[in-house]
Amino acid sequence: MHNFNPWLLAGGALSAAASLAHLAVILGGPRWYAFFGAGKRMVRLAEQGAPSATLTTLAIAAVLAVWSAYAFSGAGLFPRLPLLRFGLAAISAVYLVRAVVFVPAVIIQTGQAGTFAWVSSAIVLVFGLTYAIGTWMAWESLR
């Protein structure tokens, strides 16, 4: 029986759910883009049926799916992926930097941070901590 890393399993599930949510936004259309906090420009592009809105959202969904696969690989659920240690450390860092930098960046740009900025940063902080703890716990076994 395997001892799967629960933190990386959770991180993989979170990233997979976020990837699926991005795909749902594409299907839901402009209202879903707005509801889930896409910027005004992205909502406008979706309203116009511009391919760039769909392609950007698909790219985000794809990145999140790959990040999910890395977490599942680190957890021992998937076969070992290339540069696994580096990948998990980098994913952890990206999530954590996004969590810490986004609200101040929005405040600098607009003078205030709305609900989306705070909530999305809190969510991404949970993702980043989950990956970081899981990566730390598995560090030696990821050699």
mmCIF file with all atom_site columns, C-alpha atoms in Angstrom:
data_model
loop_
_atom_site.group_PDB
_atom_site.id
_atom_site.type_symbol
_atom_site.label_atom_id
_atom_site.label_alt_id
_atom_site.label_comp_id
_atom_site.label_asym_id
_atom_site.label_entity_id
_atom_site.label_seq_id
_atom_site.pdbx_PDB_ins_code
_atom_site.Cartn_x
_atom_site.Cartn_y
_atom_site.Cartn_z
_atom_site.occupancy
_atom_site.B_iso_or_equiv
_atom_site.pdbx_formal_charge
_atom_site.auth_seq_id
_atom_site.auth_comp_id
_atom_site.auth_asym_id
_atom_site.auth_atom_id
_atom_site.pdbx_PDB_model_num
ATOM 1   C CA . MET A 1 1   ? 0.000   0.000  0.000   1.00 0.00 ? 1   MET A CA 1
ATOM 2   C CA . HIS A 1 2   ? 1.284   3.474  -0.901  1.00 0.00 ? 2   HIS A CA 1
ATOM 3   C CA . ASN A 1 3   ? 1.678   6.343  1.526   1.00 0.00 ? 3   ASN A CA 1
ATOM 4   C CA . PHE A 1 4   ? 0.380   9.145  -0.640  1.00 0.00 ? 4   PHE A CA 1
ATOM 5   C CA . ASN A 1 5   ? 1.280   12.695 0.370   1.00 0.00 ? 5   ASN A CA 1
ATOM 6   C CA . PRO A 1 6   ? -2.070  14.166 1.509   1.00 0.00 ? 6   PRO A CA 1
ATOM 7   C CA . TRP A 1 7   ? -0.933  17.775 1.040   1.00 0.00 ? 7   TRP A CA 1
ATOM 8   C CA . LEU A 1 8   ? 0.059   17.241 -2.575  1.00 0.00 ? 8   LEU A CA 1
ATOM 9   C CA . LEU A 1 9   ? -3.089  15.190 -3.203  1.00 0.00 ? 9   LEU A CA 1
ATOM 10  C CA . ALA A 1 10  ? -5.094  18.148 -1.895  1.00 0.00 ? 10  ALA A CA 1
ATOM 11  C CA . GLY A 1 11  ? -3.033  20.595 -3.957  1.00 0.00 ? 11  GLY A CA 1
ATOM 12  C CA . GLY A 1 12  ? -3.607  18.518 -7.070  1.00 0.00 ? 12  GLY A CA 1
ATOM 13  C CA . ALA A 1 13  ? -7.332  18.389 -6.404  1.00 0.00 ? 13  ALA A CA 1
ATOM 14  C CA . LEU A 1 14  ? -7.456  22.156 -5.840  1.00 0.00 ? 14  LEU A CA 1
ATOM 15  C CA . SER A 1 15  ? -5.599  22.897 -9.070  1.00 0.00 ? 15  SER A CA 1
ATOM 16  C CA . ALA A 1 16  ? -7.773  20.422 -10.982 1.00 0.00 ? 16  ALA A CA 1
ATOM 17  C CA . ALA A 1 17  ? -10.918 22.075 -9.603  1.00 0.00 ? 17  ALA A CA 1
ATOM 18  C CA . ALA A 1 18  ? -9.587  25.505 -10.598 1.00 0.00 ? 18  ALA A CA 1
ATOM 19  C CA . SER A 1 19  ? -8.815  24.197 -14.086 1.00 0.00 ? 19  SER A CA 1
ATOM 20  C CA . LEU A 1 20  ? -12.347 22.831 -14.434 1.00 0.00 ? 20  LEU A CA 1
ATOM 21  C CA . ALA A 1 21  ? -13.771 26.117 -13.121 1.00 0.00 ? 21  ALA A CA 1
ATOM 22  C CA . HIS A 1 22  ? -11.952 27.991 -15.880 1.00 0.00 ? 22  HIS A CA 1
ATOM 23  C CA . LEU A 1 23  ? -13.430 25.627 -18.473 1.00 0.00 ? 23  LEU A CA 1
ATOM 24  C CA . ALA A 1 24  ? -16.886 26.196 -16.957 1.00 0.00 ? 24  ALA A CA 1
ATOM 25  C CA . VAL A 1 25  ? -16.403 29.958 -17.263 1.00 0.00 ? 25  VAL A CA 1
ATOM 26  C CA . ILE A 1 26  ? -15.824 29.545 -20.990 1.00 0.00 ? 26  ILE A CA 1
ATOM 27  C CA . LEU A 1 27  ? -19.047 27.557 -21.302 1.00 0.00 ? 27  LEU A CA 1
ATOM 28  C CA . GLY A 1 28  ? -20.929 29.992 -19.042 1.00 0.00 ? 28  GLY A CA 1
ATOM 29  C CA . GLY A 1 29  ? -20.023 32.968 -21.192 1.00 0.00 ? 29  GLY A CA 1
ATOM 30  C CA . PRO A 1 30  ? -19.652 36.654 -20.346 1.00 0.00 ? 30  PRO A CA 1
ATOM 31  C CA . ARG A 1 31  ? -21.835 36.537 -17.231 1.00 0.00 ? 31  ARG A CA 1
ATOM 32  C CA . TRP A 1 32  ? -19.623 33.835 -15.756 1.00 0.00 ? 32  TRP A CA 1
ATOM 33  C CA . TYR A 1 33  ? -16.490 35.785 -16.635 1.00 0.00 ? 33  TYR A CA 1
ATOM 34  C CA . ALA A 1 34  ? -17.934 38.755 -14.729 1.00 0.00 ? 34  ALA A CA 1
ATOM 35  C CA . PHE A 1 35  ? -19.205 36.662 -11.806 1.00 0.00 ? 35  PHE A CA 1
ATOM 36  C CA . PHE A 1 36  ? -15.849 34.954 -11.298 1.00 0.00 ? 36  PHE A CA 1
ATOM 37  C CA . GLY A 1 37  ? -13.986 38.257 -11.290 1.00 0.00 ? 37  GLY A CA 1
ATOM 38  C CA . ALA A 1 38  ? -12.492 38.522 -14.738 1.00 0.00 ? 38  ALA A CA 1
ATOM 39  C CA . GLY A 1 39  ? -11.465 42.072 -15.524 1.00 0.00 ? 39  GLY A CA 1
ATOM 40  C CA . LYS A 1 40  ? -13.727 44.393 -17.469 1.00 0.00 ? 40  LYS A CA 1
ATOM 41  C CA . ARG A 1 41  ? -11.586 43.992 -20.571 1.00 0.00 ? 41  ARG A CA 1
ATOM 42  C CA . MET A 1 42  ? -11.882 40.189 -20.483 1.00 0.00 ? 42  MET A CA 1
ATOM 43  C CA . VAL A 1 43  ? -15.647 40.376 -19.932 1.00 0.00 ? 43  VAL A CA 1
ATOM 44  C CA . ARG A 1 44  ? -15.923 42.770 -22.889 1.00 0.00 ? 44  ARG A CA 1
ATOM 45  C CA . LEU A 1 45  ? -13.892 40.396 -25.065 1.00 0.00 ? 45  LEU A CA 1
ATOM 46  C CA . ALA A 1 46  ? -16.149 37.500 -24.059 1.00 0.00 ? 46  ALA A CA 1
ATOM 47  C CA . GLU A 1 47  ? -19.231 39.597 -24.863 1.00 0.00 ? 47  GLU A CA 1
ATOM 48  C CA . GLN A 1 48  ? -17.790 40.322 -28.306 1.00 0.00 ? 48  GLN A CA 1
ATOM 49  C CA . GLY A 1 49  ? -17.067 36.645 -28.856 1.00 0.00 ? 49  GLY A CA 1
ATOM 50  C CA . ALA A 1 50  ? -13.358 37.389 -29.263 1.00 0.00 ? 50  ALA A CA 1
ATOM 51  C CA . PRO A 1 51  ? -11.286 34.213 -29.476 1.00 0.00 ? 51  PRO A CA 1
ATOM 52  C CA . SER A 1 52  ? -8.654  35.776 -27.203 1.00 0.00 ? 52  SER A CA 1
ATOM 53  C CA . ALA A 1 53  ? -10.949 35.492 -24.166 1.00 0.00 ? 53  ALA A CA 1
ATOM 54  C CA . THR A 1 54  ? -11.459 31.782 -24.758 1.00 0.00 ? 54  THR A CA 1
ATOM 55  C CA . LEU A 1 55  ? -7.819  31.121 -25.655 1.00 0.00 ? 55  LEU A CA 1
ATOM 56  C CA . THR A 1 56  ? -6.520  32.959 -22.581 1.00 0.00 ? 56  THR A CA 1
ATOM 57  C CA . THR A 1 57  ? -8.902  31.091 -20.308 1.00 0.00 ? 57  THR A CA 1
ATOM 58  C CA . LEU A 1 58  ? -8.018  27.768 -21.974 1.00 0.00 ? 58  LEU A CA 1
ATOM 59  C CA . ALA A 1 59  ? -4.330  28.507 -21.452 1.00 0.00 ? 59  ALA A CA 1
ATOM 60  C CA . ILE A 1 60  ? -4.920  29.170 -17.748 1.00 0.00 ? 60  ILE A CA 1
ATOM 61  C CA . ALA A 1 61  ? -6.959  25.959 -17.475 1.00 0.00 ? 61  ALA A CA 1
ATOM 62  C CA . ALA A 1 62  ? -4.153  24.014 -19.187 1.00 0.00 ? 62  ALA A CA 1
ATOM 63  C CA . VAL A 1 63  ? -1.478  25.418 -16.864 1.00 0.00 ? 63  VAL A CA 1
ATOM 64  C CA . LEU A 1 64  ? -3.595  24.561 -13.830 1.00 0.00 ? 64  LEU A CA 1
ATOM 65  C CA . ALA A 1 65  ? -4.122  21.021 -15.179 1.00 0.00 ? 65  ALA A CA 1
ATOM 66  C CA . VAL A 1 66  ? -0.363  20.563 -15.596 1.00 0.00 ? 66  VAL A CA 1
ATOM 67  C CA . TRP A 1 67  ? 0.186   21.894 -12.059 1.00 0.00 ? 67  TRP A CA 1
ATOM 68  C CA . SER A 1 68  ? -2.381  19.391 -10.830 1.00 0.00 ? 68  SER A CA 1
ATOM 69  C CA . ALA A 1 69  ? -0.496  16.581 -12.570 1.00 0.00 ? 69  ALA A CA 1
ATOM 70  C CA . TYR A 1 70  ? 2.746   17.707 -10.896 1.00 0.00 ? 70  TYR A CA 1
ATOM 71  C CA . ALA A 1 71  ? 1.096   17.648 -7.477  1.00 0.00 ? 71  ALA A CA 1
ATOM 72  C CA . PHE A 1 72  ? -0.349  14.184 -8.131  1.00 0.00 ? 72  PHE A CA 1
ATOM 73  C CA . SER A 1 73  ? 3.057   13.013 -9.342  1.00 0.00 ? 73  SER A CA 1
ATOM 74  C CA . GLY A 1 74  ? 4.750   14.366 -6.215  1.00 0.00 ? 74  GLY A CA 1
ATOM 75  C CA . ALA A 1 75  ? 2.083   12.728 -4.093  1.00 0.00 ? 75  ALA A CA 1
ATOM 76  C CA . GLY A 1 76  ? 2.887   9.355  -5.642  1.00 0.00 ? 76  GLY A CA 1
ATOM 77  C CA . LEU A 1 77  ? -0.408  9.017  -7.488  1.00 0.00 ? 77  LEU A CA 1
ATOM 78  C CA . PHE A 1 78  ? 0.976   9.631  -11.007 1.00 0.00 ? 78  PHE A CA 1
ATOM 79  C CA . PRO A 1 79  ? 4.287   8.504  -12.513 1.00 0.00 ? 79  PRO A CA 1
ATOM 80  C CA . ARG A 1 80  ? 7.243   10.784 -11.853 1.00 0.00 ? 80  ARG A CA 1
ATOM 81  C CA . LEU A 1 81  ? 7.222   13.876 -14.068 1.00 0.00 ? 81  LEU A CA 1
ATOM 82  C CA . PRO A 1 82  ? 10.383  15.666 -15.289 1.00 0.00 ? 82  PRO A CA 1
ATOM 83  C CA . LEU A 1 83  ? 11.974  18.225 -12.948 1.00 0.00 ? 83  LEU A CA 1
ATOM 84  C CA . LEU A 1 84  ? 9.481   17.275 -10.245 1.00 0.00 ? 84  LEU A CA 1
ATOM 85  C CA . ARG A 1 85  ? 11.233  18.961 -7.305  1.00 0.00 ? 85  ARG A CA 1
ATOM 86  C CA . PHE A 1 86  ? 11.866  22.147 -9.222  1.00 0.00 ? 86  PHE A CA 1
ATOM 87  C CA . GLY A 1 87  ? 8.346   22.107 -10.667 1.00 0.00 ? 87  GLY A CA 1
ATOM 88  C CA . LEU A 1 88  ? 6.649   21.734 -7.292  1.00 0.00 ? 88  LEU A CA 1
ATOM 89  C CA . ALA A 1 89  ? 8.842   24.406 -5.713  1.00 0.00 ? 89  ALA A CA 1
ATOM 90  C CA . ALA A 1 90  ? 8.142   26.773 -8.613  1.00 0.00 ? 90  ALA A CA 1
ATOM 91  C CA . ILE A 1 91  ? 4.385   26.121 -8.512  1.00 0.00 ? 91  ILE A CA 1
ATOM 92  C CA . SER A 1 92  ? 4.374   26.758 -4.758  1.00 0.00 ? 92  SER A CA 1
ATOM 93  C CA . ALA A 1 93  ? 6.266   30.010 -5.311  1.00 0.00 ? 93  ALA A CA 1
ATOM 94  C CA . VAL A 1 94  ? 3.980   31.218 -8.103  1.00 0.00 ? 94  VAL A CA 1
ATOM 95  C CA . TYR A 1 95  ? 0.854   30.593 -6.018  1.00 0.00 ? 95  TYR A CA 1
ATOM 96  C CA . LEU A 1 96  ? 2.371   32.267 -2.936  1.00 0.00 ? 96  LEU A CA 1
ATOM 97  C CA . VAL A 1 97  ? 3.692   35.289 -4.830  1.00 0.00 ? 97  VAL A CA 1
ATOM 98  C CA . ARG A 1 98  ? 0.294   35.722 -6.518  1.00 0.00 ? 98  ARG A CA 1
ATOM 99  C CA . ALA A 1 99  ? -1.387  35.566 -3.110  1.00 0.00 ? 99  ALA A CA 1
ATOM 100 C CA . VAL A 1 100 ? 0.869   38.203 -1.574  1.00 0.00 ? 100 VAL A CA 1
ATOM 101 C CA . VAL A 1 101 ? 1.354   40.605 -4.498  1.00 0.00 ? 101 VAL A CA 1
ATOM 102 C CA . PHE A 1 102 ? -2.094  40.830 -6.110  1.00 0.00 ? 102 PHE A CA 1
ATOM 103 C CA . VAL A 1 103 ? -3.944  42.931 -3.515  1.00 0.00 ? 103 VAL A CA 1
ATOM 104 C CA . PRO A 1 104 ? -1.175  45.556 -3.206  1.00 0.00 ? 104 PRO A CA 1
ATOM 105 C CA . ALA A 1 105 ? -0.895  45.691 -7.016  1.00 0.00 ? 105 ALA A CA 1
ATOM 106 C CA . VAL A 1 106 ? -4.629  46.299 -7.360  1.00 0.00 ? 106 VAL A CA 1
ATOM 107 C CA . ILE A 1 107 ? -4.520  48.983 -4.671  1.00 0.00 ? 107 ILE A CA 1
ATOM 108 C CA . ILE A 1 108 ? -1.611  50.726 -6.406  1.00 0.00 ? 108 ILE A CA 1
ATOM 109 C CA . GLN A 1 109 ? -3.411  50.559 -9.743  1.00 0.00 ? 109 GLN A CA 1
ATOM 110 C CA . THR A 1 110 ? -6.968  51.486 -8.691  1.00 0.00 ? 110 THR A CA 1
ATOM 111 C CA . GLY A 1 111 ? -6.716  52.912 -5.178  1.00 0.00 ? 111 GLY A CA 1
ATOM 112 C CA . GLN A 1 112 ? -8.697  50.080 -3.602  1.00 0.00 ? 112 GLN A CA 1
ATOM 113 C CA . ALA A 1 113 ? -8.990  46.309 -3.671  1.00 0.00 ? 113 ALA A CA 1
ATOM 114 C CA . GLY A 1 114 ? -12.426 44.800 -4.160  1.00 0.00 ? 114 GLY A CA 1
ATOM 115 C CA . THR A 1 115 ? -13.842 41.542 -2.936  1.00 0.00 ? 115 THR A CA 1
ATOM 116 C CA . PHE A 1 116 ? -12.435 39.570 -5.872  1.00 0.00 ? 116 PHE A CA 1
ATOM 117 C CA . ALA A 1 117 ? -8.870  40.646 -5.096  1.00 0.00 ? 117 ALA A CA 1
ATOM 118 C CA . TRP A 1 118 ? -9.131  39.674 -1.435  1.00 0.00 ? 118 TRP A CA 1
ATOM 119 C CA . VAL A 1 119 ? -11.033 36.414 -1.926  1.00 0.00 ? 119 VAL A CA 1
ATOM 120 C CA . SER A 1 120 ? -8.942  35.189 -4.856  1.00 0.00 ? 120 SER A CA 1
ATOM 121 C CA . SER A 1 121 ? -5.740  36.018 -2.983  1.00 0.00 ? 121 SER A CA 1
ATOM 122 C CA . ALA A 1 122 ? -6.947  34.062 0.058   1.00 0.00 ? 122 ALA A CA 1
ATOM 123 C CA . ILE A 1 123 ? -7.849  31.091 -2.140  1.00 0.00 ? 123 ILE A CA 1
ATOM 124 C CA . VAL A 1 124 ? -4.494  31.148 -3.923  1.00 0.00 ? 124 VAL A CA 1
ATOM 125 C CA . LEU A 1 125 ? -2.725  31.449 -0.552  1.00 0.00 ? 125 LEU A CA 1
ATOM 126 C CA . VAL A 1 126 ? -4.379  28.177 0.499   1.00 0.00 ? 126 VAL A CA 1
ATOM 127 C CA . PHE A 1 127 ? -3.270  26.583 -2.792  1.00 0.00 ? 127 PHE A CA 1
ATOM 128 C CA . GLY A 1 128 ? 0.292   27.825 -2.328  1.00 0.00 ? 128 GLY A CA 1
ATOM 129 C CA . LEU A 1 129 ? 0.553   26.708 1.284   1.00 0.00 ? 129 LEU A CA 1
ATOM 130 C CA . THR A 1 130 ? -0.855  23.306 0.361   1.00 0.00 ? 130 THR A CA 1
ATOM 131 C CA . TYR A 1 131 ? 1.755   22.851 -2.365  1.00 0.00 ? 131 TYR A CA 1
ATOM 132 C CA . ALA A 1 132 ? 4.576   24.244 -0.208  1.00 0.00 ? 132 ALA A CA 1
ATOM 133 C CA . ILE A 1 133 ? 3.807   22.014 2.782   1.00 0.00 ? 133 ILE A CA 1
ATOM 134 C CA . GLY A 1 134 ? 3.367   18.966 0.561   1.00 0.00 ? 134 GLY A CA 1
ATOM 135 C CA . THR A 1 135 ? 6.589   19.689 -1.302  1.00 0.00 ? 135 THR A CA 1
ATOM 136 C CA . TRP A 1 136 ? 8.490   20.218 1.938   1.00 0.00 ? 136 TRP A CA 1
ATOM 137 C CA . MET A 1 137 ? 7.154   16.951 3.364   1.00 0.00 ? 137 MET A CA 1
ATOM 138 C CA . ALA A 1 138 ? 8.070   15.017 0.204   1.00 0.00 ? 138 ALA A CA 1
ATOM 139 C CA . TRP A 1 139 ? 11.348  16.811 -0.543  1.00 0.00 ? 139 TRP A CA 1
ATOM 140 C CA . GLU A 1 140 ? 13.687  13.893 0.214   1.00 0.00 ? 140 GLU A CA 1
ATOM 141 C CA . SER A 1 141 ? 11.555  11.349 -1.592  1.00 0.00 ? 141 SER A CA 1
ATOM 142 C CA . LEU A 1 142 ? 11.468  13.574 -4.695  1.00 0.00 ? 142 LEU A CA 1
ATOM 143 C CA . ARG A 1 143 ? 15.211  13.162 -5.359  1.00 0.00 ? 143 ARG A CA 1
#
